[in-house]
mmCIF file of C-alpha atoms in Angstrom:
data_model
loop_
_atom_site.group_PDB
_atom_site.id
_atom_site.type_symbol
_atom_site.label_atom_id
_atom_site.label_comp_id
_atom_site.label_asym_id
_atom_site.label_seq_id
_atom_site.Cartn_x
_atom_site.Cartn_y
_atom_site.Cartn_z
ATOM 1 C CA UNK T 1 97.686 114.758 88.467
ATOM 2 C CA UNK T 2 94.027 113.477 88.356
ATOM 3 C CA UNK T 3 92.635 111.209 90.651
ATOM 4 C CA UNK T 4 89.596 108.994 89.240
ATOM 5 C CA UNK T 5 85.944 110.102 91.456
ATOM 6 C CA UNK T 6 86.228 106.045 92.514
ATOM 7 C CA UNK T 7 89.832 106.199 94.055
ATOM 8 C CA UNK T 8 88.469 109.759 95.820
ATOM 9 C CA UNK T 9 84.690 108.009 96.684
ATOM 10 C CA UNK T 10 87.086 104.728 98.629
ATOM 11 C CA UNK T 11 89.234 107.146 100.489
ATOM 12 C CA UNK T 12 88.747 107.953 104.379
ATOM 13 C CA UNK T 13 87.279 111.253 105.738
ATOM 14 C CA UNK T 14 90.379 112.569 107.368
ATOM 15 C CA UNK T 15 93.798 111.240 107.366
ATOM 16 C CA UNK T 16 93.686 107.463 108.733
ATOM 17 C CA UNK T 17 95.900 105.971 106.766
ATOM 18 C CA UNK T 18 96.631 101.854 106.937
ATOM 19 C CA UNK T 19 99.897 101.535 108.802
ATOM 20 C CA UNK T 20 102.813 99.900 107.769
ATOM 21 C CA UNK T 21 103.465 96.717 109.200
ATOM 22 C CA UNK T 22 106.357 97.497 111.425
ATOM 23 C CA UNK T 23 104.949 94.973 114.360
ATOM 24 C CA UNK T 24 107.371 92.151 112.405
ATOM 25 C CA UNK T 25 110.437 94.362 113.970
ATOM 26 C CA UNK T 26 108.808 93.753 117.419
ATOM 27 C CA UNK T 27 109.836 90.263 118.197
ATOM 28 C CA UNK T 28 113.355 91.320 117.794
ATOM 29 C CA UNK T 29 112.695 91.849 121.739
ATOM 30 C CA UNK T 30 112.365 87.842 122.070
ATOM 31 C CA UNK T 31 115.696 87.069 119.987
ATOM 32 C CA UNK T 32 117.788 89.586 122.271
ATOM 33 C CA UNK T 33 116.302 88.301 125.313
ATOM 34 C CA UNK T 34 116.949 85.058 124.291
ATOM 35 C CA UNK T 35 120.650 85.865 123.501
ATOM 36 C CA UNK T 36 120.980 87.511 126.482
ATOM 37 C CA UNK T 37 122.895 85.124 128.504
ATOM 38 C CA UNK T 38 124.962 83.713 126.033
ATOM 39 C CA UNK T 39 126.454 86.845 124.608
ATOM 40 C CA UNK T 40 127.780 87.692 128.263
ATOM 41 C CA UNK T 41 129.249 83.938 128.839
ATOM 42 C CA UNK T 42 130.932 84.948 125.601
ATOM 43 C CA UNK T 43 131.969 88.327 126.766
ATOM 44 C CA UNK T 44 133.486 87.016 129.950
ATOM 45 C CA UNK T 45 135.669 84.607 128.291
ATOM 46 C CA UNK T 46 139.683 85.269 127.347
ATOM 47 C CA UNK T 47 140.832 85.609 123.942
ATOM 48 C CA UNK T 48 143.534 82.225 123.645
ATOM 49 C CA UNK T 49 146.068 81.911 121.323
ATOM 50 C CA UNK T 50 144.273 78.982 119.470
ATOM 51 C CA UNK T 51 144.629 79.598 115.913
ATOM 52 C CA UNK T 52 141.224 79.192 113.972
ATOM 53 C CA UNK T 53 139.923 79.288 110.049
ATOM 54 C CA UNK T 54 137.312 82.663 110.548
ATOM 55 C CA UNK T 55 136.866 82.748 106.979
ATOM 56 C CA UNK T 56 135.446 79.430 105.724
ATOM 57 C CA UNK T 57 132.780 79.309 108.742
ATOM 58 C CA UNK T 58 129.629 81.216 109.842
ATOM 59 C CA UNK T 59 129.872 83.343 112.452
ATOM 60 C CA UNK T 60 126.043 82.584 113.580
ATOM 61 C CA UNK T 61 126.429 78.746 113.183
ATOM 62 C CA UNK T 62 129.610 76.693 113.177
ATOM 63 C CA UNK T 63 132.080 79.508 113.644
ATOM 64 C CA UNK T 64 130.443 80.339 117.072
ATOM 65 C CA UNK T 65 132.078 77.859 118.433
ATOM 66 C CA UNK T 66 135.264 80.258 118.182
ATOM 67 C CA UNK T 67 132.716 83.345 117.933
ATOM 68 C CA UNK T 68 129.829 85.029 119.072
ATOM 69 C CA UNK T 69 127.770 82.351 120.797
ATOM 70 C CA UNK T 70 130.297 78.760 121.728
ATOM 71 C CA UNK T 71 127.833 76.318 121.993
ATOM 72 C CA UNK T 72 128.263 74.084 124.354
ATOM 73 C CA UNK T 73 129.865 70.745 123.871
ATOM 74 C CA UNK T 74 127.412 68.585 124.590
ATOM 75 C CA UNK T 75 123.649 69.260 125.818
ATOM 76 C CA UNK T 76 123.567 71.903 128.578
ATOM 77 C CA UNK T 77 120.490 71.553 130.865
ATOM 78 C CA UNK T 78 121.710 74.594 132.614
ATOM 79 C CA UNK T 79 121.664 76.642 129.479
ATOM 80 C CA UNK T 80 118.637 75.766 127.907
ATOM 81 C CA UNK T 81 116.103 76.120 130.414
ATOM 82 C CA UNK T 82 117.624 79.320 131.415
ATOM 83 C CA UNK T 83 117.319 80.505 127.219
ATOM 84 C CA UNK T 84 113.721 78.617 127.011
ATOM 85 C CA UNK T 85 112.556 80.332 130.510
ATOM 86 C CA UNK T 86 114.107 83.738 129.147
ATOM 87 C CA UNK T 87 112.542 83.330 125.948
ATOM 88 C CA UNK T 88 109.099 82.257 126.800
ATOM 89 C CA UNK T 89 108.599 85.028 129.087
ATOM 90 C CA UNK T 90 109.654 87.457 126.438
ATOM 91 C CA UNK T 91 107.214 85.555 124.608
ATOM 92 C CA UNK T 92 104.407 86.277 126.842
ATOM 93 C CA UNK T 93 105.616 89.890 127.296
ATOM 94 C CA UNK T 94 105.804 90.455 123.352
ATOM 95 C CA UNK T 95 102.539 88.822 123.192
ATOM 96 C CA UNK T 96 100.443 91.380 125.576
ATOM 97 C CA UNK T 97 102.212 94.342 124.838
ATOM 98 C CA UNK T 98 102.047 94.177 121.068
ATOM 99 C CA UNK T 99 98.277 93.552 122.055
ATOM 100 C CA UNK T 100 98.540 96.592 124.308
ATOM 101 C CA UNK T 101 100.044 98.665 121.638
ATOM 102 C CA UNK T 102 98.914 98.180 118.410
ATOM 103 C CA UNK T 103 94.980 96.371 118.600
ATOM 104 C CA UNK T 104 93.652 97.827 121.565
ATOM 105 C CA UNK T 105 92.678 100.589 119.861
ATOM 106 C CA UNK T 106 90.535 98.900 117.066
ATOM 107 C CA UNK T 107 87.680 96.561 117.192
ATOM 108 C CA UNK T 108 88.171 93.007 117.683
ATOM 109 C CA UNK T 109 85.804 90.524 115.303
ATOM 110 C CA UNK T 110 85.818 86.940 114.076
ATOM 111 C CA UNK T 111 88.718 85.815 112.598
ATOM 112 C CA UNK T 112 88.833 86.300 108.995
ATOM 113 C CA UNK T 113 91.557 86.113 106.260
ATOM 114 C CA UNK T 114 92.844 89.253 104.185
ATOM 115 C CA UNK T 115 94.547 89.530 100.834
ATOM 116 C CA UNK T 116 97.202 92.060 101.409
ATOM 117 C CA UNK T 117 99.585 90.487 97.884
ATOM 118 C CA UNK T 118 98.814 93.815 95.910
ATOM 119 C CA UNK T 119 100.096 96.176 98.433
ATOM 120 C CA UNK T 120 103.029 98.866 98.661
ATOM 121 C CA UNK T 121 104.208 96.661 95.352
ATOM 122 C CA UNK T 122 105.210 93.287 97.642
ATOM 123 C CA UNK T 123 107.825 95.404 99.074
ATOM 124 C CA UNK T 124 106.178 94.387 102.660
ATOM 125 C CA UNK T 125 106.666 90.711 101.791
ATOM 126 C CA UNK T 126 110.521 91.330 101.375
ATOM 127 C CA UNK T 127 110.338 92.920 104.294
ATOM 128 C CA UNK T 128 108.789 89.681 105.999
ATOM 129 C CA UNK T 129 111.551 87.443 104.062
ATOM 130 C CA UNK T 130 114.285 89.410 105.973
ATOM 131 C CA UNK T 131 112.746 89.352 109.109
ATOM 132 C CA UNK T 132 112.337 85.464 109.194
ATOM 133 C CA UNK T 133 115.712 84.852 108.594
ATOM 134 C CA UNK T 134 117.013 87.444 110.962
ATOM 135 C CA UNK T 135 115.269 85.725 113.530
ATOM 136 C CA UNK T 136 115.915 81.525 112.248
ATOM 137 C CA UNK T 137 119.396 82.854 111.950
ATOM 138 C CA UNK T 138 119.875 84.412 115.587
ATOM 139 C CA UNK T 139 117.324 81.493 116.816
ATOM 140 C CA UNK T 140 119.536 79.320 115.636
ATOM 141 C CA UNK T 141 122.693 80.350 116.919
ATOM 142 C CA UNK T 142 121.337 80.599 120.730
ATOM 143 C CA UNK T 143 119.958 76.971 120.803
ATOM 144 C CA UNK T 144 123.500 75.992 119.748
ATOM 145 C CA UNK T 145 125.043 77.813 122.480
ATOM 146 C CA UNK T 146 122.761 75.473 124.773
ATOM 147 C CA UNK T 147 124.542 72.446 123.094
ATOM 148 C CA UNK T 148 121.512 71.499 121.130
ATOM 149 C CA UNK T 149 122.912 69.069 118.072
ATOM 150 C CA UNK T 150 122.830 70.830 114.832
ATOM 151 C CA UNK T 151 119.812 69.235 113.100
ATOM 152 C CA UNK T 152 117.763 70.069 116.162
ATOM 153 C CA UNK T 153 118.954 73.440 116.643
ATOM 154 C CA UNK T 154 118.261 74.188 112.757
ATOM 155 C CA UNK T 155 114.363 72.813 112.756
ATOM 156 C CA UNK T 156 113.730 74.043 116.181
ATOM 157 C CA UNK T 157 115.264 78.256 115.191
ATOM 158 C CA UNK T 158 112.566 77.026 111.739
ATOM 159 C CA UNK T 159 109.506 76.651 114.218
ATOM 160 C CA UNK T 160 110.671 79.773 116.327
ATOM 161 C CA UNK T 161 110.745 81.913 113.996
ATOM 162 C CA UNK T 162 107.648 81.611 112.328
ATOM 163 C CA UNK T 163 105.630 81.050 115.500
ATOM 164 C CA UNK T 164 107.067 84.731 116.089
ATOM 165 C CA UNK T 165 105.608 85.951 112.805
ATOM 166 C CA UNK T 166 102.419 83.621 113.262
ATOM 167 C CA UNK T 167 101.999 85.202 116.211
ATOM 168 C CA UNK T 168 101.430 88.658 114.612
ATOM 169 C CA UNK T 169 99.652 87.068 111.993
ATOM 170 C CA UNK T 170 96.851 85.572 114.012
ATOM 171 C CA UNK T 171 96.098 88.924 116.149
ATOM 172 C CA UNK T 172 95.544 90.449 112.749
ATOM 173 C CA UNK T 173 93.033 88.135 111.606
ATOM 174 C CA UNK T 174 90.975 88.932 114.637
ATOM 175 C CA UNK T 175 91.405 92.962 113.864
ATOM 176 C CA UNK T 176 88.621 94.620 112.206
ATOM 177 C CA UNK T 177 91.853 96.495 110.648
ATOM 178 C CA UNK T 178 93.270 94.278 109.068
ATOM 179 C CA UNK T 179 93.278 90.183 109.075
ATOM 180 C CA UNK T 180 95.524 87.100 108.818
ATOM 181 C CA UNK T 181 97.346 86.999 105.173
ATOM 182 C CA UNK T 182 98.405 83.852 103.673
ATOM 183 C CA UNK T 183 100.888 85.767 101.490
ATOM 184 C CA UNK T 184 102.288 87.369 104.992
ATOM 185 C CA UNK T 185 102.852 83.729 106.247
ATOM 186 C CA UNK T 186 104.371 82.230 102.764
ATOM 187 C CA UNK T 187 106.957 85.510 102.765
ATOM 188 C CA UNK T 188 108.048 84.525 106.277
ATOM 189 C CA UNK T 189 107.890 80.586 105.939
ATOM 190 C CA UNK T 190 110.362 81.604 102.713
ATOM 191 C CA UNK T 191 112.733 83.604 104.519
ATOM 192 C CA UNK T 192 112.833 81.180 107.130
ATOM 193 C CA UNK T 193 113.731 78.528 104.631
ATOM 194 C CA UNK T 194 116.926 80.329 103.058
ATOM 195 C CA UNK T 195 118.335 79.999 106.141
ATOM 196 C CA UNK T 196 117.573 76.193 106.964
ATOM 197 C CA UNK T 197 118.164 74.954 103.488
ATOM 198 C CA UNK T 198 121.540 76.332 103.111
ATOM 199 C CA UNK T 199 122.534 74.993 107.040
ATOM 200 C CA UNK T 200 120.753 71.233 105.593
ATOM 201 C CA UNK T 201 123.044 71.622 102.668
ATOM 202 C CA UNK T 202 125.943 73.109 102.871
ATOM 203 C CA UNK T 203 126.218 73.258 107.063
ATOM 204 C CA UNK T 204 126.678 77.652 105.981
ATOM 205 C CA UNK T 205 125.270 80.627 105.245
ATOM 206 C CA UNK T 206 126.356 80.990 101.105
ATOM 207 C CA UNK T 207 123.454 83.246 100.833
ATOM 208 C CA UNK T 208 122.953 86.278 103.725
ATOM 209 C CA UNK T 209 119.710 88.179 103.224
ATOM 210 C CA UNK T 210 120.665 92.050 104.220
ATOM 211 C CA UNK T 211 118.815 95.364 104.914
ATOM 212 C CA UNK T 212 119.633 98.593 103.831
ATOM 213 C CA UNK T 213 118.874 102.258 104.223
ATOM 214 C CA UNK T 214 119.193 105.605 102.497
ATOM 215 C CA UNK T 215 117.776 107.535 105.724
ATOM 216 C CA UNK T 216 116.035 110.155 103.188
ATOM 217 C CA UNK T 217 114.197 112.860 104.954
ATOM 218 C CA UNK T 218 110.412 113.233 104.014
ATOM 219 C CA UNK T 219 109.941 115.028 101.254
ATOM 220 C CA UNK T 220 109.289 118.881 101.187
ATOM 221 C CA UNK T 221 106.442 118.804 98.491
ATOM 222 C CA UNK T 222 103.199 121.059 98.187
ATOM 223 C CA UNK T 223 100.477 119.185 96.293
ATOM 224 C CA UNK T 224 97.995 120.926 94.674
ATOM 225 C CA UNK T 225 94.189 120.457 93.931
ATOM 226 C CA UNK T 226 91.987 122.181 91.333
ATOM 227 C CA UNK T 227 89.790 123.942 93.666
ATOM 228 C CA UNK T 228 93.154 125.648 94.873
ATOM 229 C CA UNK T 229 93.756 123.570 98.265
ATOM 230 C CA UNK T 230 96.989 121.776 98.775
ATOM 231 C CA UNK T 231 98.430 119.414 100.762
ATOM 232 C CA UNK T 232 102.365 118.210 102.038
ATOM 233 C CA UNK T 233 103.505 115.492 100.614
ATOM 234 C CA UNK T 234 106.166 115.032 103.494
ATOM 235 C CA UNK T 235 103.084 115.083 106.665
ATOM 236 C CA UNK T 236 101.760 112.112 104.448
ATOM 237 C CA UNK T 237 105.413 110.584 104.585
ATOM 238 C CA UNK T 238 105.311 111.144 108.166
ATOM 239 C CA UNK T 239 101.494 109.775 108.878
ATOM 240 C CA UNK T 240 102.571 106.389 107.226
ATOM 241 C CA UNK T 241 106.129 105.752 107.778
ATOM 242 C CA UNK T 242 106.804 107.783 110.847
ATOM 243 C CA UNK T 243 108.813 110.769 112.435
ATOM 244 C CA UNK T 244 112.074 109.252 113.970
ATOM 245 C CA UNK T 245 115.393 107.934 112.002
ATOM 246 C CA UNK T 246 114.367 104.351 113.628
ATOM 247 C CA UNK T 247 110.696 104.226 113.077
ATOM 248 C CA UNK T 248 111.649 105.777 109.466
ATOM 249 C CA UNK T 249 114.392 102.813 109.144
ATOM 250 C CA UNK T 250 111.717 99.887 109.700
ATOM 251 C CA UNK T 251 108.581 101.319 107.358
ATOM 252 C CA UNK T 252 109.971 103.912 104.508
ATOM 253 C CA UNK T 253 109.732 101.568 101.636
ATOM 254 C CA UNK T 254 110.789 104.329 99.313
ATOM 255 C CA UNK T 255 114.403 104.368 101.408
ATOM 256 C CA UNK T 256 114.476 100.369 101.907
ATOM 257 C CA UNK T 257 116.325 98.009 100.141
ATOM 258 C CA UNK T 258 116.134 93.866 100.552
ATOM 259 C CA UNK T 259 119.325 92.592 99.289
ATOM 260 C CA UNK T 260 119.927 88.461 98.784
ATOM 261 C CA UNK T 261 124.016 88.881 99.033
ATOM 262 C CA UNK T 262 125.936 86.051 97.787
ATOM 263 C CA UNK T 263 129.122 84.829 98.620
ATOM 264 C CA UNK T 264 131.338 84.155 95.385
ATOM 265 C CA UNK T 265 133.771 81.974 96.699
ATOM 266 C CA UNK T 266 131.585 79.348 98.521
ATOM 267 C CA UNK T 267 129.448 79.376 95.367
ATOM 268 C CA UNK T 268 132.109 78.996 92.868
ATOM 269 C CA UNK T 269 134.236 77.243 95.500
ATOM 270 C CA UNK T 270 136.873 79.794 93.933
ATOM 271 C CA UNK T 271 139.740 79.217 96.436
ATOM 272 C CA UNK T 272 141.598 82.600 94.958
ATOM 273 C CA UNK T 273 138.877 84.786 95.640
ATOM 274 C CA UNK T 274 138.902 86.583 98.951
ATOM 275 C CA UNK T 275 136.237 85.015 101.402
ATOM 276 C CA UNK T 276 134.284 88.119 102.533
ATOM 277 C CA UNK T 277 133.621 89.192 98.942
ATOM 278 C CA UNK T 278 129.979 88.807 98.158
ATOM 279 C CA UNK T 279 127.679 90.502 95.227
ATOM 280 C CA UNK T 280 124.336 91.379 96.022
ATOM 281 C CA UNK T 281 120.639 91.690 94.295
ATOM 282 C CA UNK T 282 118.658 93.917 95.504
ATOM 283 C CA UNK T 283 115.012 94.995 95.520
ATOM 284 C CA UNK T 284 113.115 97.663 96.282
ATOM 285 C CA UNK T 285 110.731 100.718 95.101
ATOM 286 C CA UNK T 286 110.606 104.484 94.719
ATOM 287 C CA UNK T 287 107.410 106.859 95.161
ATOM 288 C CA UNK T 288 105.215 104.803 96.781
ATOM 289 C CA UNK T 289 103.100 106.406 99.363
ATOM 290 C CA UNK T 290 100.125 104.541 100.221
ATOM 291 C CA UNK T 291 99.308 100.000 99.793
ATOM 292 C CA UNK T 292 97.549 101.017 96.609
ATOM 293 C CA UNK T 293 98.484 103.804 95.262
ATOM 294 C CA UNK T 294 99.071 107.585 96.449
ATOM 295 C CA UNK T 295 95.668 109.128 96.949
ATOM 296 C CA UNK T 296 94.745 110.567 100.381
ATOM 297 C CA UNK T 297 91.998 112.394 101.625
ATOM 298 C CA UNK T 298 92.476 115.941 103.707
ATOM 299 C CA UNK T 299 89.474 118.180 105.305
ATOM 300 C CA UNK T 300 86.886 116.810 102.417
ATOM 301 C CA UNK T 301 89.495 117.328 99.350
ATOM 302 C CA UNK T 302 91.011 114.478 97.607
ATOM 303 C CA UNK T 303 94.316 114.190 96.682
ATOM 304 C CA UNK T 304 96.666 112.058 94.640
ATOM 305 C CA UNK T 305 100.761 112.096 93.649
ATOM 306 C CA UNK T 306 102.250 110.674 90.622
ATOM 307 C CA UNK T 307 100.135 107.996 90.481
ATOM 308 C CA UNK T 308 100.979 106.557 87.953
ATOM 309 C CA UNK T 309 104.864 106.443 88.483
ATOM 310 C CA UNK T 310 104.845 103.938 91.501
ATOM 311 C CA UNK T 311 107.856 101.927 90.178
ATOM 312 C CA UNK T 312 109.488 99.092 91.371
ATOM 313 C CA UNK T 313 114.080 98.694 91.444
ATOM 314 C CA UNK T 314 116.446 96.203 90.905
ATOM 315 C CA UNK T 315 120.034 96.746 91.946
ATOM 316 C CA UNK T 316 123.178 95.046 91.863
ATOM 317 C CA UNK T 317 126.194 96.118 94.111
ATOM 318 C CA UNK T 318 129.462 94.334 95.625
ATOM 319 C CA UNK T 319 128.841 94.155 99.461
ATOM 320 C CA UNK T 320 131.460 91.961 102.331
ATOM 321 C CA UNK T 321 130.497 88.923 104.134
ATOM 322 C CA UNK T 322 131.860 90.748 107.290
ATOM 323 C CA UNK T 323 132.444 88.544 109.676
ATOM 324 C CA UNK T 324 134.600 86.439 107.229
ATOM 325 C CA UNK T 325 136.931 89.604 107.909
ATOM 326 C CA UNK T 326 139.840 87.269 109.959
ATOM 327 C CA UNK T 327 140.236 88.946 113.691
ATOM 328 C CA UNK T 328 141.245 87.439 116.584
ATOM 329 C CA UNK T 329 139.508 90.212 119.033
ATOM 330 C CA UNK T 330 136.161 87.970 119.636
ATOM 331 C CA UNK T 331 134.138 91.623 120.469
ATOM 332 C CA UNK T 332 135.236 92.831 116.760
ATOM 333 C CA UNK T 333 133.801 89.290 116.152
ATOM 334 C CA UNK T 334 130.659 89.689 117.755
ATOM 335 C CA UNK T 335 130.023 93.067 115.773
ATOM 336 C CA UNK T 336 130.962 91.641 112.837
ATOM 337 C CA UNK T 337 128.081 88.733 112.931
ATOM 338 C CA UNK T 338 125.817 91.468 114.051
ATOM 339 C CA UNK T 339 126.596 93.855 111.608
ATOM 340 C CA UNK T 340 125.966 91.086 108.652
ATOM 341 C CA UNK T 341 122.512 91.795 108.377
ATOM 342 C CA UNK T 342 123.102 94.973 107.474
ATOM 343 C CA UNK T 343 124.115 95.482 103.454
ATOM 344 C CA UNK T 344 127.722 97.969 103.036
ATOM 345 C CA UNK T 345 127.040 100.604 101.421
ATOM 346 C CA UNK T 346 129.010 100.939 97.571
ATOM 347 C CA UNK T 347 128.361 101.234 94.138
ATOM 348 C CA UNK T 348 125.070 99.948 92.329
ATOM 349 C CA UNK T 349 123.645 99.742 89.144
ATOM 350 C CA UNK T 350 119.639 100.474 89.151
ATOM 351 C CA UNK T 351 117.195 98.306 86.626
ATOM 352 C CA UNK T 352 113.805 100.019 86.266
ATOM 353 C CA UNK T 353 111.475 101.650 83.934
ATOM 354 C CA UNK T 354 113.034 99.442 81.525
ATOM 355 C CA UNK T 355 116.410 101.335 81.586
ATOM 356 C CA UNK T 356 119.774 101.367 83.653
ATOM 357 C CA UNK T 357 120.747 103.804 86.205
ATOM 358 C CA UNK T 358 124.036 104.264 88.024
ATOM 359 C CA UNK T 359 124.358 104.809 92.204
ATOM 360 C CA UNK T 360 127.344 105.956 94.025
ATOM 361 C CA UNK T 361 126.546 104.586 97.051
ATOM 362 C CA UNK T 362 123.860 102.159 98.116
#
């Protein structure tokens, strides 16, 4: 593969690739923290005989009430400034440590804007969609445990979770690394929207936004350049997207997928369909290896990998609205609201390249 003298003349010295941005998986610190106290008042609580409708109701919103987090009845002082105390200093604490661990090391300069849209082919940006509503979703369901009315509880979980992201935002516009990206902020302020516009609308979650993995080692391949040096593929994999199965989980794009997974029967309103039976659309991409495109430079020699076949995907696949699975054990409950943000792996069918390919599992 050849690699244009201008893609070799912009590349680094040494191996210093950009990385990805996995600081967006960092506030999940605040959301657990913030949880904290209401998942054990849940945990503490006896299973009664009450019979109730799991399967029309969100287990993150109105089903808490028989669910993961009960909110309370009516406003509970006791609860709230225990969950805003808990939260703010997790704020603070996510605040100087993500300070401490990921811009310390780089020089700090005026704050400046940065276009970042053309990178790792937007696959970041769905990334940043999930996030936000992972964390307006969860937001959301501990300010109703603190009896916080609905309306409030929706708008405030809207401002949480995108001061989280704004948060990261603003220390990168300050980083001679990198800076603060409009696009970053319009994929999170969208993300955070699906959530609140279905809650306005239809008091539900008709539309669950889902991660998934393929948990792909990185790859075993020996590139080669004319002058007869060669690189590994798989120690640029591991530069850029990491070492472990959890660091690899949060910034392997190649391994990633962003579903949208939508509920049939709530859509339809097709009473005869089972409730937990959703199809999703998914996105994401396959041999991408750097934001631009898949050039590095190693000891002085410049190399590049399928360049030109950076290619984005589009899948479809049946997934389950789990925790529309009836149970009366509230911990199989509680896993079950958990576990929806997580896309079940089946069947898919693949669009790219301009033709169809089939997956067993995805």
């Amino acid at each position: 593969m050849t690699v244009s003298a201008a893609m070799l003349k912009s590349l680094p010295d040494t191996l210093s690739p950009k990385p990805i941005p996995m600081k967006r998986a960092l506030p999940l610190l605040l959301c657990l923290l913030f949880l904290a106290p209401a998942c054990n008042a849940l945990l503490s609580q006896t299973d009664g005989r009450q019979r109730y409708d799991y399967t029309q109701r969100d287990p993150l919103a109105e089903v808490a009430e028989d669910n993961w987090l009960r909110p309370a009845e009516e406003f509970h002082g006791g609860r709230f400034y225990t969950a805003a105390g808990i939260g703010a200093g997790a704020y603070a604490a996510f605040g100087v440590g993500l300070y401490s661990i990921w811009y310390k090391g780089y020089e700090l300069e005026s704050f400046h804007t940065f276009n970042d849209w053309p990178e790792w082919e937007q696959m970041d940006k769905a990334g940043h969609l999930f996030t936000a509503y992972f964390f307006n979703r969860t937001a959301f369901a501990g300010l109703r445990w603190t009896g916080l009315k609905r309306p409030a509880a929706r708008y405030t979980a809207l401002g949480v979770a995108n001061l989280l992201q704004a948060t990261i935002e603003t220390m990168d516009g300050f980083s001679s690394n990198w800076g603060f990206s409009l696009s970053d902020m319009g994929a999170n302020l969208a993300g955070s929207l699906v959530f609140t516009a279905q809650d306005a609308l239809w008091r539900e979650q008709r539309i669950l936004l889902k991660v998934s993995n393929d948990f792909r080692p990185p790859p075993d391949i020996v590139v080669e350049h004319p002058s007869g040096a060669s690189s590994n593929l798989g120690n640029i994999s591991r530069l850029r997207f990491g070492s472990s199965v959890a660091e690899r989980y949060l910034k392997d794009y190649n391994a990633q997928t962003i579903w949208a997974s939508i509920n049939i029967a709530s859509i339809v309103q097709a009473h005869t369909l089972p409730p937990w039976l959703n199809i999703a659309v998914g996105y994401g991409v396959e041999d991408v290896y750097g934001a631009y495109g898949n050039v590095w430079r190693e000891n002085g020699v410049g190399f590049g990998y399928r360049t030109g076949d950076r290619r984005r995907q589009w899948f479809l696949s049946p997934d389950i609205y789990l925790s529309r699975i009836p149970t009366r054990k509230r911990w199989v409950r509680l896993a079950l609201g958990i576990l929806d943000f997580v896309k079940v792996p089946a069947p898919a069918l693949e669009y790219s390249r301009g033709r169809f390919y089939g997956h067993w599992i995805m």
